[in-house]
Coordinates of N, CA and C in Angstrom, one line a residue:
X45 N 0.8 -1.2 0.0 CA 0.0 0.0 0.0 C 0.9 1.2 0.0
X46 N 0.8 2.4 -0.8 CA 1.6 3.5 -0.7 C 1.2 4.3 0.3
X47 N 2.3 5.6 0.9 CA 1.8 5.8 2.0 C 0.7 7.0 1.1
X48 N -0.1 7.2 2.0 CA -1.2 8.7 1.9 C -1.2 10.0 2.9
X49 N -0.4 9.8 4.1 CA -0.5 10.2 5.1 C 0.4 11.0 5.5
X50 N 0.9 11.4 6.9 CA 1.5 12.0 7.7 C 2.4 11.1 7.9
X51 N 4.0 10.9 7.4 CA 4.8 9.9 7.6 C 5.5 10.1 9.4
X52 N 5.6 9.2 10.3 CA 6.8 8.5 10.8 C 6.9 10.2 12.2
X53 N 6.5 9.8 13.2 CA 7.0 11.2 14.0 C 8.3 11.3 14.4
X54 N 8.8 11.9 14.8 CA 9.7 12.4 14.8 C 11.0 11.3 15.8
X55 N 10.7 10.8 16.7 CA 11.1 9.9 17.8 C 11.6 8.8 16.9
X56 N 10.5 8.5 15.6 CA 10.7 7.1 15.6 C 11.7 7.6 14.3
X57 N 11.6 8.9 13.9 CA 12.7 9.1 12.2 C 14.1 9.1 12.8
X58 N 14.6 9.8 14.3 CA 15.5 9.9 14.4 C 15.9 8.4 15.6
X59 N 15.1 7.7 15.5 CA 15.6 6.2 15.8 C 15.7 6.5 17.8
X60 N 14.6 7.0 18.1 CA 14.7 7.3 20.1 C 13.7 6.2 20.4
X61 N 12.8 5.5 18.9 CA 11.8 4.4 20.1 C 12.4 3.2 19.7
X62 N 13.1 2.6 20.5 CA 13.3 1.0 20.3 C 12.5 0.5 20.9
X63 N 11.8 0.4 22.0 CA 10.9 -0.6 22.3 C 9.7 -0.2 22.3
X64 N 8.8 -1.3 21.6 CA 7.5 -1.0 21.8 C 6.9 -0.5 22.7
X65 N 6.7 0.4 23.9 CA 6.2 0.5 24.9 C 4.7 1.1 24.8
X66 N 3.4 0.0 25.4 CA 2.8 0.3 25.3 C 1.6 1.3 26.7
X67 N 2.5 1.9 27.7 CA 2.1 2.4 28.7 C 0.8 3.5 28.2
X68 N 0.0 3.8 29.6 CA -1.0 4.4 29.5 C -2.2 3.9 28.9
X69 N -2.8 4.6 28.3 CA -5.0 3.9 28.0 C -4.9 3.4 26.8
X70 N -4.0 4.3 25.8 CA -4.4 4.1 24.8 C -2.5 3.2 24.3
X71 N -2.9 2.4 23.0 CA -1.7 1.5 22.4 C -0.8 3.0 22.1
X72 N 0.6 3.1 21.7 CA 1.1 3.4 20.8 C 1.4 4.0 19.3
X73 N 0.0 3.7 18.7 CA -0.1 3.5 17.6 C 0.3 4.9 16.7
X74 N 0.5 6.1 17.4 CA 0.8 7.5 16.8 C 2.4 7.4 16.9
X75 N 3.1 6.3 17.3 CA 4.4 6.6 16.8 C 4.6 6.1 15.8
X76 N 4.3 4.6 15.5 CA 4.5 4.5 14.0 C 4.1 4.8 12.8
X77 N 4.3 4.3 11.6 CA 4.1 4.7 10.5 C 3.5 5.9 10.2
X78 N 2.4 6.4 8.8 CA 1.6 7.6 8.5 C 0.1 7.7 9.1
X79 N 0.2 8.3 9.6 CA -1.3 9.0 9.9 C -2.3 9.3 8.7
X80 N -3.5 8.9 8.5 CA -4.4 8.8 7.5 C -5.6 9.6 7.7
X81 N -5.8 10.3 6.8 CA -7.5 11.2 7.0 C -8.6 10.3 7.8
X82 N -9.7 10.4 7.8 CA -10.5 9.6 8.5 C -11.0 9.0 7.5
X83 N -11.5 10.1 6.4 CA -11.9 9.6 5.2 C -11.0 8.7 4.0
X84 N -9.9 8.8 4.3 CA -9.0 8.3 3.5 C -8.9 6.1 4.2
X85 N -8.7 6.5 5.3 CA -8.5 5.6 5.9 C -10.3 4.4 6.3
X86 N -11.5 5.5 6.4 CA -12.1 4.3 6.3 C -12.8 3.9 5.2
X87 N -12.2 4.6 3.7 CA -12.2 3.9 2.6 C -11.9 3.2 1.9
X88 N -10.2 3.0 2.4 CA -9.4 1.5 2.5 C -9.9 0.6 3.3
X89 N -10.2 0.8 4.5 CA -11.1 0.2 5.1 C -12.2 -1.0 4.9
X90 N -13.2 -0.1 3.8 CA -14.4 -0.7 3.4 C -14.1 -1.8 1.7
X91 N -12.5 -1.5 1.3 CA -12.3 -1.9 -0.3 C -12.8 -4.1 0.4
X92 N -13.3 -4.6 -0.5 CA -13.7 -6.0 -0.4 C -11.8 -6.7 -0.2
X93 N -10.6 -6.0 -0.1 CA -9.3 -6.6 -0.4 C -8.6 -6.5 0.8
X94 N -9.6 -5.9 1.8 CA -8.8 -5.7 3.0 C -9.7 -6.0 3.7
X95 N -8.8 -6.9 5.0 CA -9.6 -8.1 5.6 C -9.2 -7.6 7.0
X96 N -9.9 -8.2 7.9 CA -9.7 -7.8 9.4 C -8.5 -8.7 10.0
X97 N -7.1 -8.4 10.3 CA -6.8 -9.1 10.9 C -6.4 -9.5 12.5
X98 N -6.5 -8.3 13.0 CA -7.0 -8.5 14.6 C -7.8 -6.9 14.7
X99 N -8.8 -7.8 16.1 CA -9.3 -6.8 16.8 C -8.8 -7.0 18.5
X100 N -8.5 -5.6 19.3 CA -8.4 -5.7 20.2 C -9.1 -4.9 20.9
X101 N -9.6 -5.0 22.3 CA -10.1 -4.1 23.1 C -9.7 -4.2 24.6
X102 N -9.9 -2.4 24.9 CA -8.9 -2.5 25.9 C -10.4 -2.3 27.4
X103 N -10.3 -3.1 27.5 CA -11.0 -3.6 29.1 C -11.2 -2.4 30.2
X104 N -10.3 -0.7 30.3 CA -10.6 0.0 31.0 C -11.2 0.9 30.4
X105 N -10.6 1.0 29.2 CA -11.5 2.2 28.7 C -12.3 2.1 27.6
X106 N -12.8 0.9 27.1 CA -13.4 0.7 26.1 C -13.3 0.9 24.6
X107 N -11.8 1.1 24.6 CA -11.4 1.9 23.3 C -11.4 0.3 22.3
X108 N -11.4 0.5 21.2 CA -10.7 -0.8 20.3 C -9.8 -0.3 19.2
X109 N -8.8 -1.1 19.1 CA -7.8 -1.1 18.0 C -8.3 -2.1 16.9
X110 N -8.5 -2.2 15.2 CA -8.7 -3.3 14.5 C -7.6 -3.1 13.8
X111 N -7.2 -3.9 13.3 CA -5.5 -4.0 12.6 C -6.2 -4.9 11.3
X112 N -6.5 -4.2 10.1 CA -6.6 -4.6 8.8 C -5.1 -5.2 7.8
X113 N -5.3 -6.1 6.7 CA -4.1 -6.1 6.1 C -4.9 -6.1 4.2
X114 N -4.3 -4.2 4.2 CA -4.7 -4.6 3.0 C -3.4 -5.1 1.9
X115 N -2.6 -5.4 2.1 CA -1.1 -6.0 1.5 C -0.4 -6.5 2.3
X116 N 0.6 -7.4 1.3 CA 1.6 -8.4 2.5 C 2.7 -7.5 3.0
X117 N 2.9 -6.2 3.2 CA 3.9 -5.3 4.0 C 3.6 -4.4 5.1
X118 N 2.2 -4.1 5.1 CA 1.9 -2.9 5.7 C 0.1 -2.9 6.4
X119 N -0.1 -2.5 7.6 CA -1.2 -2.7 8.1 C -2.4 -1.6 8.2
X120 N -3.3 -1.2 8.3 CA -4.3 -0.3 8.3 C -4.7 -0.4 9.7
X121 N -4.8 0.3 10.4 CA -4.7 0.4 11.6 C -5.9 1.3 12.4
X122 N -6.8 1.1 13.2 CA -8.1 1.8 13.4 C -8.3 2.1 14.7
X123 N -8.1 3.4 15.4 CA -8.1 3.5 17.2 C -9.6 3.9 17.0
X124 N -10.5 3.4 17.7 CA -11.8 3.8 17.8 C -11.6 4.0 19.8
X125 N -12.4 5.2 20.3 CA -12.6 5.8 21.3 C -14.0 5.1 21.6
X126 N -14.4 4.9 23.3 CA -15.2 4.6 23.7 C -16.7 5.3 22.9
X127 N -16.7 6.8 22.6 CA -17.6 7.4 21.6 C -17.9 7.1 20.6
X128 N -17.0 6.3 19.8 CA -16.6 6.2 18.2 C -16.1 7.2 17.4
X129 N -14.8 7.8 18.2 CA -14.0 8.6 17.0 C -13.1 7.5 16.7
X130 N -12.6 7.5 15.3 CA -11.7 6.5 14.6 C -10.6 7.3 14.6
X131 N -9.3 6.9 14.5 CA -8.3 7.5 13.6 C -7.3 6.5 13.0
X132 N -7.0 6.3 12.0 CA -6.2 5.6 11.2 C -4.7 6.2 11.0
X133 N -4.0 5.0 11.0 CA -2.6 4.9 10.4 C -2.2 3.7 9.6
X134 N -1.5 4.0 8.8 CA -0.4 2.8 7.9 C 0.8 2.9 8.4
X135 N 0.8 1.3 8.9 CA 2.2 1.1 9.5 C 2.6 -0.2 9.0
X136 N 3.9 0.1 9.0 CA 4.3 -1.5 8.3 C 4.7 -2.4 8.9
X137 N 4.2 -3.7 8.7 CA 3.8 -4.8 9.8 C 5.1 -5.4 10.5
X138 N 6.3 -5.0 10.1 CA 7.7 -5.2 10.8 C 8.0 -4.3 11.9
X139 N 7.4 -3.4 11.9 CA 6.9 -2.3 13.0 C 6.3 -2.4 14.2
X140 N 5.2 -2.8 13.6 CA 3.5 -3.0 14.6 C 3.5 -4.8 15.2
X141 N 4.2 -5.6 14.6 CA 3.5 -6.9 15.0 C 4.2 -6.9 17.0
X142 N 5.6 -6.5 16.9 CA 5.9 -6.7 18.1 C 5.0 -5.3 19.6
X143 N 4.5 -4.9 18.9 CA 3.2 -3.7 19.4 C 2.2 -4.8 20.0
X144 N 1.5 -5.3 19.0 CA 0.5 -6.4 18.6 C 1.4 -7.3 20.0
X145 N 2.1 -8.3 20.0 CA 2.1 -8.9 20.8 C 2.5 -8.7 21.9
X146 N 2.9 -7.2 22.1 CA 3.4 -6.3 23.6 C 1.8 -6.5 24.3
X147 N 1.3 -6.1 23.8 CA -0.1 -5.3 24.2 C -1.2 -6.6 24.6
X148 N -0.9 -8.1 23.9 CA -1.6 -8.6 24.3 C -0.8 -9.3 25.7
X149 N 0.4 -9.6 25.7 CA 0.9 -9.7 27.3 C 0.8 -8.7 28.3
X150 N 0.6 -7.8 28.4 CA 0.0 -6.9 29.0 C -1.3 -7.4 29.6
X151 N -2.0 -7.6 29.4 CA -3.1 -7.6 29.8 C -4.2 -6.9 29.5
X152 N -4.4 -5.5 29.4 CA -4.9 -4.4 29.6 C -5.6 -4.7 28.1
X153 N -5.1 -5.1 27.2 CA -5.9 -5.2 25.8 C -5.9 -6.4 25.5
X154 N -7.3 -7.2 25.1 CA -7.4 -8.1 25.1 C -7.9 -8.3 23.3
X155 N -7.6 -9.8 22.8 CA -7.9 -10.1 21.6 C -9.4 -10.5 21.5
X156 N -10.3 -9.6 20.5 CA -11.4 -9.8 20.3 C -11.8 -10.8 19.1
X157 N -10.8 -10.3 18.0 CA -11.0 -11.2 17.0 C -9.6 -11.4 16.5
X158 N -9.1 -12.5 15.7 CA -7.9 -13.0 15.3 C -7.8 -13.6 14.1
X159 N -7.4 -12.9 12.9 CA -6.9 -14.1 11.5 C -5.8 -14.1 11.5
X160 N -5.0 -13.1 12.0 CA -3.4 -13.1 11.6 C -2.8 -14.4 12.4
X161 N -1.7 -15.0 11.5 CA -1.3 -16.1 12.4 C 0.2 -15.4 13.1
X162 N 0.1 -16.1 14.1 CA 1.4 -15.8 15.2 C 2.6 -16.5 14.7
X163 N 3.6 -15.0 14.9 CA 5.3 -15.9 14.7 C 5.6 -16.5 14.9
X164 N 5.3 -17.1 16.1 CA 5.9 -17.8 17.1 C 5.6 -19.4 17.2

């Protein structure tokens, strides 16, 4: 998928996040990859070629993450708020998977739904 968005903040261009840390309510997800319109993002979203491949939700605050894969490099990524604001990013899945598996040892975010298969 090419990027459309707001590429890469600044932490992660000049190489300050090594580890995924996923502290506080909400995941991580604004350090990696581009930031996407709302409308950009849930139009990729809706294409029949992009499939769900995890949903998570986080048990205090009701927020959910769904992690789409519309290509084999790069993920579509959906933070929805207890309200239902969405915001999207493209991040690429060499990035986000060790996110993905931070967050479900953790605790705090739990797997709702699952196609992606595990590395491990």
């Amino acid at each position: 998928m090419v990027s459309h968005g707001e590429c890469q903040s600044e932490s992660l261009k000049n190489g300050t996040d090594s580890q995924p840390s996923t502290g506080g309510a909400a995941p991580p997800v604004h350090r990696y990859g581009c930031r996407l319109s709302w409308q950009l993002g849930d139009r990729l979203r809706r294409l029949d070629t992009v499939t769900l491949a995890s949903e998570l939700a986080d048990s205090r605050s009701k927020r959910t993450l769904s992690v789409y894969d519309p290509d084999g490099d790069t993920y579509l990524v959906r933070l929805r708020t207890a309200v239902g604001r969405e915001k999207y990013r493209e991040i690429p899945k060499a990035e986000f998977d060790p996110v993905l598996d931070t967050l479900s040892r953790e605790g705090r975010w739990n797997f709702v739904a699952q196609t992606r298969r595990s590395s491990k």
